[in-house]
Coordinates of C-alpha atoms and ligand atoms in Angstrom, one line a residue:
M1 CA 4.9 4.8 -30.1
T2 CA 7.9 5.0 -27.8
H3 CA 9.6 7.4 -30.3
Q4 CA 6.6 9.7 -30.4
I5 CA 6.4 9.9 -26.6
T6 CA 10.2 10.4 -26.4
D7 CA 9.9 13.5 -28.6
Q8 CA 6.9 14.9 -26.8
L9 CA 8.4 14.2 -23.4
R10 CA 11.6 15.9 -24.4
R11 CA 9.6 19.0 -25.4
V12 CA 7.6 19.0 -22.2
R13 CA 10.8 18.6 -20.1
E14 CA 12.4 21.5 -22.0
S15 CA 9.4 23.6 -21.2
I16 CA 9.5 22.6 -17.6
S17 CA 13.2 23.4 -17.5
S18 CA 12.8 26.9 -19.0
A19 CA 9.9 27.7 -16.8
C20 CA 12.0 26.7 -13.8
Q21 CA 14.9 28.9 -15.0
R22 CA 12.6 31.9 -15.6
S23 CA 11.3 31.6 -12.1
G24 CA 14.4 30.6 -10.2
R25 CA 13.1 27.2 -9.3
N26 CA 14.7 23.8 -9.1
E27 CA 13.3 21.2 -11.5
E28 CA 13.3 18.7 -8.8
E29 CA 10.5 20.6 -7.1
V30 CA 8.1 19.8 -9.9
T31 CA 6.5 16.4 -10.3
L32 CA 5.3 15.6 -13.8
I33 CA 2.1 13.5 -13.7
A34 CA 1.4 11.9 -17.0
V35 CA -2.4 11.9 -17.5
T36 CA -3.2 8.6 -19.2
K37 CA -7.0 8.9 -19.2
T38 CA -8.6 7.2 -22.2
W39 CA -5.2 5.6 -23.2
P40 CA -4.7 1.9 -23.1
P41 CA -2.0 0.0 -21.1
E42 CA 0.3 -0.1 -24.1
V43 CA 0.7 3.7 -24.0
I44 CA 1.5 3.5 -20.2
Q45 CA 4.0 0.8 -20.9
A46 CA 5.7 3.0 -23.6
A47 CA 5.6 6.0 -21.2
S48 CA 7.2 3.9 -18.5
E49 CA 10.0 2.9 -20.9
V50 CA 10.9 6.5 -21.5
G51 CA 11.2 7.2 -17.8
L52 CA 7.8 8.5 -16.7
T53 CA 7.0 7.4 -13.1
D54 CA 3.9 9.2 -12.1
F55 CA 0.5 8.6 -13.8
G56 CA -2.9 10.3 -13.4
E57 CA -6.4 9.1 -14.1
N58 CA -9.6 11.1 -13.6
K59 CA -12.1 8.2 -13.5
V60 CA -12.1 5.5 -10.8
Q61 CA -12.9 2.8 -13.4
E62 CA -9.8 3.5 -15.4
L63 CA -7.6 3.9 -12.3
T64 CA -8.9 0.5 -11.1
S65 CA -8.2 -1.3 -14.4
K66 CA -4.7 0.2 -15.1
A67 CA -3.0 0.8 -11.8
P68 CA -2.7 -2.9 -10.9
L69 CA -0.9 -3.5 -14.2
F70 CA 1.8 -1.1 -13.2
P71 CA 2.2 -1.5 -9.5
K72 CA 5.7 0.1 -9.3
K73 CA 4.4 3.3 -10.7
T74 CA 2.9 6.1 -8.6
W75 CA -0.8 6.6 -9.4
H76 CA -2.7 9.8 -8.8
M77 CA -6.4 10.1 -8.8
I78 CA -7.0 13.6 -10.2
G79 CA -10.7 13.7 -11.0
H80 CA -13.9 14.2 -9.0
L81 CA -14.8 11.3 -6.8
Q82 CA -18.1 10.0 -5.6
R83 CA -18.2 8.6 -2.1
N84 CA -19.4 5.2 -3.1
K85 CA -16.1 4.8 -5.1
A86 CA -13.8 6.0 -2.4
R87 CA -12.6 2.5 -1.5
Q88 CA -11.1 2.0 -5.0
V89 CA -9.1 5.2 -4.6
V90 CA -7.8 4.1 -1.2
T91 CA -6.8 0.8 -2.7
H92 CA -5.2 2.0 -6.0
A93 CA -4.1 5.6 -5.7
H94 CA -1.0 6.9 -4.0
T95 CA -2.4 10.4 -3.9
F96 CA -5.8 11.9 -4.4
H97 CA -6.0 15.4 -5.9
A98 CA -9.7 16.3 -5.8
L99 CA -10.8 16.4 -2.2
D100 CA -13.8 18.8 -2.1
S101 CA -16.2 17.8 0.6
L102 CA -16.3 16.8 4.2
R103 CA -18.4 13.8 3.7
L104 CA -15.9 12.5 1.1
A105 CA -13.0 13.2 3.5
R106 CA -14.8 11.3 6.3
A107 CA -15.3 8.2 4.0
L108 CA -11.7 8.4 2.7
N109 CA -10.4 8.7 6.3
R110 CA -12.4 5.7 7.5
L111 CA -11.4 3.5 4.6
S112 CA -7.7 4.5 4.8
A113 CA -7.7 3.7 8.5
E114 CA -9.2 0.3 7.7
A115 CA -6.5 -0.2 5.1
E116 CA -3.8 0.9 7.6
R117 CA -2.6 3.6 5.4
V118 CA -2.5 7.4 5.2
L119 CA -3.9 8.9 2.0
P120 CA -2.1 12.1 0.8
C121 CA -4.8 14.5 -0.5
F122 CA -4.9 17.8 -2.3
L123 CA -7.9 20.0 -1.5
Q124 CA -9.5 21.1 -4.7
V125 CA -10.3 24.8 -4.8
N126 CA -12.5 26.5 -7.4
V127 CA -10.4 29.6 -8.2
S128 CA -12.2 30.6 -11.4
G129 CA -15.6 30.9 -9.8
E130 CA -17.1 28.9 -12.7
A131 CA -20.3 27.1 -11.5
S132 CA -19.4 24.1 -13.6
K133 CA -16.2 23.4 -11.6
F134 CA -15.8 21.2 -8.6
G135 CA -13.9 22.5 -5.6
L136 CA -14.3 24.5 -2.4
D137 CA -14.7 28.2 -2.6
P138 CA -11.6 30.0 -1.5
E139 CA -13.3 31.3 1.6
E140 CA -14.3 27.8 2.7
V141 CA -10.8 26.5 2.9
G142 CA -10.1 27.7 6.5
L143 CA -13.1 26.0 8.1
F144 CA -12.5 22.9 6.0
L145 CA -8.9 22.5 7.2
T146 CA -10.1 22.9 10.8
E147 CA -12.7 20.2 10.3
M148 CA -10.0 17.9 8.8
D149 CA -7.9 18.1 12.0
P150 CA -9.2 14.9 13.6
F151 CA -8.9 12.9 10.4
S152 CA -5.6 11.2 11.1
S153 CA -5.6 8.8 8.0
I154 CA -5.7 11.6 5.5
Q155 CA -2.8 13.9 5.1
I156 CA -3.4 17.3 3.4
V157 CA -0.5 17.7 1.0
G158 CA -1.6 20.9 -0.7
L159 CA -4.1 22.6 -2.9
M160 CA -5.3 21.7 -6.4
T161 CA -7.1 23.6 -9.1
L162 CA -8.2 23.6 -12.7
A163 CA -7.8 27.0 -14.3
S164 CA -10.4 28.5 -16.6
P165 CA -9.9 28.0 -20.3
D166 CA -9.3 31.7 -20.7
L167 CA -5.5 32.0 -20.9
H168 CA -5.6 35.6 -19.9
K169 CA -7.0 34.6 -16.5
V170 CA -5.0 31.5 -15.6
R171 CA -2.0 33.3 -14.1
G172 CA -4.2 35.2 -11.7
E173 CA -6.0 32.0 -10.8
F174 CA -2.7 30.2 -10.1
Q175 CA -1.6 33.2 -8.0
L176 CA -4.8 33.1 -6.1
L177 CA -4.3 29.4 -5.2
R178 CA -0.8 30.1 -4.0
R179 CA -2.1 33.1 -1.9
I180 CA -4.8 30.8 -0.3
R181 CA -2.0 28.4 0.7
S182 CA -0.1 31.2 2.3
Q183 CA -3.1 32.3 4.3
H184 CA -3.4 29.0 6.3
K185 CA -0.7 27.9 8.6
Q186 CA -1.8 24.3 8.3
L187 CA -0.7 24.5 4.6
S188 CA 2.8 25.8 5.2
G189 CA 5.3 23.6 3.3
T190 CA 2.6 21.9 1.2
G191 CA 2.3 21.6 -2.6
L192 CA 0.3 23.1 -5.4
S193 CA -1.2 20.7 -8.0
M194 CA -1.9 23.0 -10.9
G195 CA -1.2 23.2 -14.7
M196 CA -2.2 21.0 -17.6
S197 CA -0.9 20.8 -21.2
G198 CA -2.0 24.3 -22.1
D199 CA -0.9 26.2 -19.0
F200 CA 1.8 24.2 -17.1
E201 CA 4.5 26.7 -17.8
I202 CA 2.6 29.5 -16.2
A203 CA 1.7 27.2 -13.3
I204 CA 5.4 26.4 -12.7
E205 CA 6.2 30.1 -12.8
E206 CA 3.5 30.6 -10.1
G207 CA 4.8 27.7 -7.9
A208 CA 3.2 24.5 -9.1
T209 CA 4.8 21.4 -7.5
H210 CA 2.6 18.9 -9.4
I211 CA 1.6 19.4 -13.0
R212 CA -0.9 17.1 -14.7
V213 CA -0.1 16.7 -18.4
G214 CA -2.0 14.5 -20.9
S215 CA -2.3 15.7 -24.5
A216 CA 1.1 17.4 -24.6
L217 CA 2.6 14.0 -24.0
F218 CA 0.3 11.6 -25.8
G219 CA -1.5 13.7 -28.4
P220 CA -5.2 14.5 -28.5
R221 CA -7.7 12.1 -26.9
H222 CA -10.3 10.5 -29.1
Ligands
LIG1 C1 -7.5 15.5 -18.3 C2 -7.0 16.2 -17.1 C3 -5.7 16.8 -17.1 C4 -4.8 16.8 -18.4 O1 -5.3 17.5 -19.4 P1 -4.4 17.9 -20.7 O2 -5.0 19.1 -21.2 O3 -4.6 16.7 -21.7 O4 -3.0 18.0 -20.3 C5 -5.3 17.4 -16.0 N1 -6.1 17.4 -14.9 C6 -7.3 16.9 -14.8 C7 -8.1 16.9 -13.6 C8 -7.8 16.2 -16.0 O5 -9.0 15.6 -15.9

């Protein structure tokens, strides 16, 4: 298993490296999050052995069962979250990537304060306009940021998006996310969580600071 991950990781790192070169960026600006959803702890162990440090899960239950087994790793909750499961995210995740409502923000803020921590959060924005996608509409971001002001136990660390499956559209969508960041002074200096196995090179060219990669590292999920 380690061999297989080594090969695929080498390929992913080469792609990251060339995307950085093409766009004049430094590789250190890009955090590779290995998305281990559906994969068992043995796969995470193998991935740790080849040097991966950041892991992502999109379901609370999987986060809760896997993160405590690898406490030295940095865990990212990347999927939609229901308020009644916010506590587990505050307990187990280093960073939350899918903040998309004020009520959820309020719950996370209260629980983080109780836990005496600050939770880094990316605001999820729906840039493709698909009704099936979670996230704020681009024009809602400004008001949302203002409403977040008093929440001192949440730190907004950037914007996150899922691009549409249409590869002709993704570059424009990533550019839109970046443009939204530049329109709000509260977001200056923050990151962009965008790009998955099929589109992370484009995402890096358009400024991604966090890419969330599953199948390109671990193969297809069953
Ligand atoms: C599954 C998932 C990914 C990774 O998808 P791959 O195509 O396997 O790289 C990234 N982000 C989110 C939110 C996901 O749920």
